[in-house]
Protein backbone atom coordinates (compact mmCIF):
# COMPACT_ATOMS: atom_id res chain seq x y z
CA MET A 1 -25.07 -43.08 18.32
CA ARG A 2 -23.23 -46.13 19.65
CA VAL A 3 -19.56 -46.06 20.59
CA VAL A 4 -17.28 -48.79 21.93
CA CYS A 5 -14.20 -47.85 24.02
CA ARG A 6 -11.10 -49.53 25.32
CA SER A 7 -8.62 -48.12 27.84
CA GLN A 8 -5.97 -50.11 29.67
CA ARG A 9 -3.95 -47.67 31.79
CA LEU A 10 -4.99 -44.85 34.06
CA TYR A 11 -3.77 -42.07 31.76
CA HIS A 12 -5.56 -43.77 28.84
CA HIS A 13 -8.76 -43.84 30.87
CA LYS A 14 -8.47 -40.20 31.96
CA ALA A 15 -8.04 -38.93 28.41
CA ILE A 16 -10.80 -41.10 26.95
CA CYS A 17 -13.23 -40.22 29.75
CA ALA A 18 -12.55 -36.52 29.21
CA PHE A 19 -13.31 -36.95 25.51
CA ILE A 20 -16.53 -38.88 26.21
CA TYR A 21 -17.62 -36.11 28.59
CA GLY A 22 -17.24 -33.62 25.75
CA LEU A 23 -18.88 -35.96 23.26
CA GLU A 24 -21.98 -36.31 25.43
CA LYS A 25 -22.42 -32.54 25.54
CA SER A 26 -23.34 -32.39 21.87
CA SER A 27 -24.49 -35.90 20.98
CA LYS A 28 -26.78 -38.53 22.42
CA VAL A 29 -24.51 -41.52 22.75
CA ASP A 30 -24.52 -45.04 24.18
CA ILE A 31 -21.09 -46.11 25.40
CA ASP A 32 -19.94 -49.73 25.64
CA TYR A 33 -16.59 -50.75 27.10
CA PHE A 34 -14.62 -53.53 25.47
CA ASP A 35 -14.24 -56.71 27.50
CA ARG A 36 -13.00 -59.97 25.95
CA ASP A 37 -15.08 -61.95 28.47
CA ASN A 38 -18.24 -60.06 27.61
CA LEU A 39 -17.81 -58.86 24.05
CA PRO A 40 -20.01 -55.99 22.88
CA THR A 41 -22.45 -56.91 20.15
CA GLY A 42 -24.21 -55.03 17.39
CA LYS A 43 -23.18 -52.16 15.19
CA TYR A 44 -21.11 -49.22 16.38
CA ASP A 45 -20.72 -45.81 14.78
CA PHE A 46 -17.07 -45.76 15.82
CA ALA A 47 -14.58 -47.00 18.40
CA ILE A 48 -12.25 -45.15 20.77
CA CYS A 49 -8.97 -46.48 22.16
CA TRP A 50 -5.34 -45.72 22.97
CA GLY A 51 -2.82 -47.02 20.43
CA VAL A 52 -3.05 -48.86 17.14
CA ARG A 53 -2.74 -52.34 18.65
CA ALA A 54 -5.94 -51.71 20.58
CA MET A 55 -7.47 -50.22 17.41
CA LYS A 56 -6.78 -53.40 15.45
CA GLU A 57 -8.31 -55.52 18.18
CA LEU A 58 -11.39 -53.34 18.49
CA LYS A 59 -11.96 -53.33 14.75
CA ALA A 60 -11.51 -57.09 14.54
CA TYR A 61 -14.00 -57.85 17.32
CA THR A 62 -16.60 -55.15 16.73
CA LYS A 63 -16.30 -54.65 12.97
CA SER A 64 -16.17 -50.89 13.53
CA LYS A 65 -15.07 -49.11 10.38
CA ASN A 66 -13.70 -46.05 12.14
CA CYS A 67 -11.68 -45.70 15.32
CA LEU A 68 -10.43 -42.62 17.13
CA VAL A 69 -6.90 -43.39 18.29
CA PHE A 70 -5.37 -41.58 21.25
CA GLU A 71 -1.60 -41.40 21.57
CA ASN A 72 1.19 -39.24 22.97
CA ALA A 73 1.17 -35.63 21.84
CA TYR A 74 3.75 -34.29 19.38
CA LEU A 75 4.06 -30.85 20.94
CA ASN A 76 4.31 -30.56 24.74
CA ASN A 77 5.14 -34.26 24.73
CA ILE A 78 5.69 -35.71 28.20
CA GLN A 79 6.99 -39.28 28.53
CA SER A 80 5.29 -40.06 31.83
CA PRO A 81 1.82 -40.85 33.22
CA GLU A 82 1.47 -37.15 34.11
CA LYS A 83 1.04 -36.27 30.44
CA GLU A 84 -1.80 -33.91 29.58
CA TRP A 85 -1.81 -33.20 25.85
CA VAL A 86 -2.74 -36.15 23.65
CA SER A 87 -2.84 -36.72 19.91
CA LEU A 88 -6.19 -37.80 18.50
CA GLY A 89 -6.80 -39.02 14.95
CA TRP A 90 -8.86 -41.47 12.96
CA ASN A 91 -7.75 -44.97 12.02
CA GLY A 92 -3.99 -44.84 12.45
CA LEU A 93 -0.89 -43.65 14.22
CA ASN A 94 1.13 -40.49 13.59
CA GLY A 95 1.30 -39.64 9.89
CA ARG A 96 -1.01 -42.54 9.04
CA ALA A 97 -3.86 -41.09 11.08
CA ASP A 98 -6.46 -38.67 9.77
CA PHE A 99 -6.41 -35.65 12.09
CA CYS A 100 -8.79 -33.68 9.84
CA ASN A 101 -6.06 -31.04 9.79
CA THR A 102 -5.04 -30.53 6.16
CA ASN A 103 -4.39 -26.83 5.46
CA SER A 104 -5.39 -25.84 8.98
CA PRO A 105 -5.65 -22.18 10.00
CA PRO A 106 -2.99 -20.71 12.31
CA ASP A 107 -5.26 -20.08 15.30
CA ARG A 108 -4.33 -23.12 17.42
CA TRP A 109 -0.62 -22.72 16.77
CA LYS A 110 -0.77 -19.07 17.77
CA LYS A 111 -2.92 -19.77 20.84
CA HIS A 112 -1.01 -22.72 22.29
CA PHE A 113 2.42 -23.16 20.73
CA ASP A 114 3.75 -19.92 19.23
CA ASP A 115 5.92 -19.26 22.25
CA GLY A 116 9.39 -19.06 20.72
CA ARG A 117 9.92 -22.81 20.33
CA LEU A 118 10.14 -22.55 16.53
CA LEU A 119 13.78 -21.67 15.88
CA GLU A 120 15.51 -20.51 12.71
CA TYR A 121 17.54 -23.08 10.82
CA SER A 122 21.11 -23.53 12.06
CA ASP A 123 24.14 -25.58 11.12
CA GLY A 124 25.77 -28.27 13.26
CA GLU A 125 28.65 -30.65 13.74
CA TYR A 126 27.27 -34.14 13.18
CA ILE A 127 24.47 -36.36 11.93
CA LEU A 128 22.19 -37.33 14.81
CA ILE A 129 20.20 -40.57 14.88
CA PRO A 130 17.75 -40.86 17.82
CA LEU A 131 16.90 -44.53 18.25
CA GLN A 132 13.37 -45.85 18.54
CA ILE A 133 12.40 -48.74 20.79
CA GLN A 134 12.39 -52.12 19.14
CA GLY A 135 8.79 -53.32 19.05
CA ASP A 136 7.35 -49.81 19.20
CA GLN A 137 3.95 -49.51 17.51
CA SER A 138 5.23 -46.87 15.11
CA LEU A 139 7.77 -49.33 13.69
CA ASP A 140 5.20 -52.05 13.03
CA TYR A 141 4.50 -50.67 9.57
CA ILE A 142 8.07 -50.53 8.31
CA TRP A 143 10.60 -52.44 10.43
CA ASN A 144 12.29 -55.34 8.68
CA SER A 145 15.64 -57.07 8.37
CA VAL A 146 16.84 -54.58 5.74
CA LEU A 147 15.95 -51.25 7.32
CA SER A 148 18.04 -51.42 10.47
CA TYR A 149 20.15 -48.77 12.16
CA GLN A 150 23.21 -50.62 10.88
CA TYR A 151 21.91 -50.22 7.33
CA ILE A 152 20.98 -46.57 7.94
CA CYS A 153 24.50 -45.73 9.17
CA GLU A 154 26.13 -47.58 6.28
CA SER A 155 23.89 -45.68 3.84
CA ILE A 156 24.69 -42.31 5.41
CA ARG A 157 28.41 -43.02 5.23
CA LYS A 158 28.17 -43.35 1.43
CA HIS A 159 27.26 -39.65 1.25
CA THR A 160 29.15 -37.87 4.04
CA ASP A 161 32.21 -38.09 6.26
CA LEU A 162 30.50 -36.16 9.07
CA PRO A 163 30.45 -37.88 12.47
CA ILE A 164 27.33 -39.94 13.18
CA MET A 165 26.04 -39.64 16.72
CA ILE A 166 23.48 -42.15 17.98
CA LYS A 167 21.20 -41.28 20.88
CA ASP A 168 19.48 -44.25 22.50
CA HIS A 169 15.91 -43.96 23.69
CA PRO A 170 15.84 -42.61 27.27
CA THR A 171 13.06 -44.89 28.52
CA PHE A 172 14.30 -48.19 27.05
CA SER A 173 17.98 -48.08 26.15
CA GLY A 174 19.67 -51.08 24.57
CA SER A 175 16.65 -52.41 22.70
CA GLN A 176 18.37 -51.96 19.32
CA PRO A 177 21.50 -53.87 18.24
CA LYS A 178 24.73 -51.87 18.33
CA VAL A 179 25.95 -50.40 15.05
CA GLU A 180 29.35 -51.87 14.23
CA GLY A 181 32.02 -51.44 11.57
CA VAL A 182 30.95 -47.99 10.36
CA LYS A 183 33.60 -45.28 10.55
CA ASN A 184 33.17 -42.44 13.05
CA VAL A 185 29.96 -43.62 14.73
CA LYS A 186 29.61 -42.81 18.41
CA TYR A 187 26.90 -43.24 21.02
CA LEU A 188 25.88 -40.25 23.10
CA ASP A 189 25.11 -40.48 26.79
CA THR A 190 21.63 -41.95 27.13
CA ASN A 191 20.81 -39.40 29.83
CA MET A 192 21.65 -36.43 27.61
CA PRO A 193 18.46 -34.42 26.95
CA ILE A 194 17.36 -34.85 23.35
CA GLU A 195 17.19 -31.07 23.00
CA LYS A 196 20.92 -30.79 23.71
CA ALA A 197 21.76 -33.56 21.24
CA ILE A 198 19.66 -31.90 18.55
CA SER A 199 21.11 -28.44 19.17
CA LYS A 200 24.56 -29.47 17.88
CA ALA A 201 23.36 -31.59 14.95
CA LYS A 202 23.60 -30.61 11.30
CA VAL A 203 20.87 -33.09 10.28
CA VAL A 204 18.62 -35.37 12.31
CA VAL A 205 17.83 -38.78 10.79
CA THR A 206 14.77 -40.64 12.02
CA ILE A 207 12.46 -43.38 10.84
CA ASN A 208 9.27 -41.89 12.26
CA SER A 209 10.25 -40.84 15.79
CA ASN A 210 8.81 -37.75 17.47
CA ALA A 211 12.42 -36.58 17.67
CA GLY A 212 11.83 -35.47 14.08
CA VAL A 213 9.24 -33.00 15.40
CA ASP A 214 11.68 -31.78 18.06
CA ALA A 215 14.36 -31.33 15.40
CA ALA A 216 12.09 -29.44 12.99
CA LEU A 217 11.09 -27.05 15.77
CA ALA A 218 14.76 -26.60 16.72
CA GLY A 219 15.65 -25.49 13.20
CA LYS A 220 17.37 -28.68 12.10
CA PRO A 221 16.82 -30.34 8.70
CA VAL A 222 15.35 -33.82 9.05
CA VAL A 223 15.64 -37.00 7.01
CA SER A 224 12.60 -39.18 7.72
CA LEU A 225 12.44 -42.69 6.32
CA ASP A 226 8.77 -43.55 6.79
CA GLN A 227 5.66 -41.74 5.58
CA GLY A 228 4.22 -42.26 9.06
CA SER A 229 6.61 -39.59 10.32
CA MET A 230 4.94 -36.40 11.49
CA VAL A 231 7.58 -34.41 9.59
CA TRP A 232 7.29 -36.35 6.32
CA ASN A 233 6.10 -33.31 4.34
CA ILE A 234 8.93 -31.06 5.52
CA SER A 235 11.83 -33.51 5.40
CA ALA A 236 14.10 -35.32 2.99
CA HIS A 237 13.73 -39.08 2.55
CA ASP A 238 17.23 -40.10 1.48
CA PHE A 239 20.82 -39.03 2.15
CA LYS A 240 21.82 -37.55 -1.20
CA SER A 241 21.78 -33.93 0.03
CA ILE A 242 22.83 -34.60 3.62
CA ASN A 243 25.92 -32.36 3.33
CA SER A 244 23.85 -29.42 2.08
CA PRO A 245 20.30 -30.07 3.29
CA LYS A 246 17.35 -28.08 2.00
CA PHE A 247 15.41 -25.82 4.34
CA ILE A 248 11.66 -26.24 3.91
CA ASP A 249 9.10 -23.67 5.07
CA ARG A 250 7.41 -24.93 8.24
CA THR A 251 4.52 -22.46 8.50
CA GLN A 252 1.72 -24.73 7.29
CA TRP A 253 3.22 -27.71 9.05
CA CYS A 254 3.00 -25.81 12.35
CA ASN A 255 -0.63 -24.95 11.70
CA ASP A 256 -1.48 -28.54 10.83
CA ILE A 257 0.31 -30.25 13.71
CA ALA A 258 -1.38 -27.91 16.18
CA TYR A 259 -4.67 -29.52 15.10
CA ALA A 260 -3.34 -33.04 15.71
CA GLN A 261 -3.43 -32.81 19.51
CA TRP A 262 -5.68 -31.62 22.29
CA HIS A 263 -5.60 -30.52 25.92
CA PRO A 264 -7.88 -32.22 28.49
CA SER A 265 -9.93 -29.03 28.75
CA GLU A 266 -10.60 -29.21 25.00
CA LEU A 267 -11.54 -32.88 25.24
CA GLU A 268 -14.01 -32.08 28.04
CA SER A 269 -15.48 -29.04 26.30
CA GLY A 270 -16.28 -30.99 23.15
CA GLU A 271 -13.95 -28.86 21.01
CA ALA A 272 -11.91 -31.90 19.93
CA TRP A 273 -15.03 -33.85 18.97
CA ASN A 274 -16.49 -30.90 17.05
CA HIS A 275 -13.30 -30.79 15.00
CA LEU A 276 -13.11 -34.52 14.32
CA LYS A 277 -16.77 -35.49 13.88
CA ASN A 278 -17.00 -34.52 10.22
CA LYS A 279 -14.95 -37.61 9.37
CA ILE A 280 -17.97 -39.85 9.87
CA ALA A 281 -21.61 -39.55 8.84
CA LEU A 282 -23.82 -39.39 11.95
């Protein structure tokens, strides 16, 4: 089996090397590393990289049909190089990836994540919009001149008089244009923890941000506007029922999302590969 890899940052390299260590336990594999100055040649069974931009480049240069894409985890998500858990799916990002996790059993959720984080649904005082960074990979599929945060706020205001609170992204504030001219829209302190902002919300509106996952766990109804959202199947997709949102059972969603991410020990043991390998014919 031949595999081509690309990693650019240290935490990319650590996660991918852990996975390769586990891969080599169960499969005889030749590993090539992508280098534009010395491009790999020949046919590869699949590619491995961090992020969909790297995936597109790898596929373009190597003609690999399938690529395992590493990204930030959805549960136990840490926005720093010290992150451990990573998401891992075929050929896409977030809800566009194939995690081989449809109708998953509850074992991983119970083992790793059933620790009280899943809260009952609760009411709140405002509509919360956590902003995503302009230019983020997850927005590449959907962002355009029509679907802007200005447009989202104007659309919400057609259906409710509730306050709209906007929470800028903590690692890159100010990347999105300010919303103007919409009644009762306020910006929360950028340094406010997202958990606190969510806790007082009635509904959380997101395009495809991981804040949708945080909100669903916190017992808040979510409106997601892109099928790439990890809460697409348990959320509304418009604002018609925003004053009386529906509560959707999250049991299967919890089971499935637990199979969308892996700990370094599971990468090294080969457990992640054993779960994902059925996607391709070896």
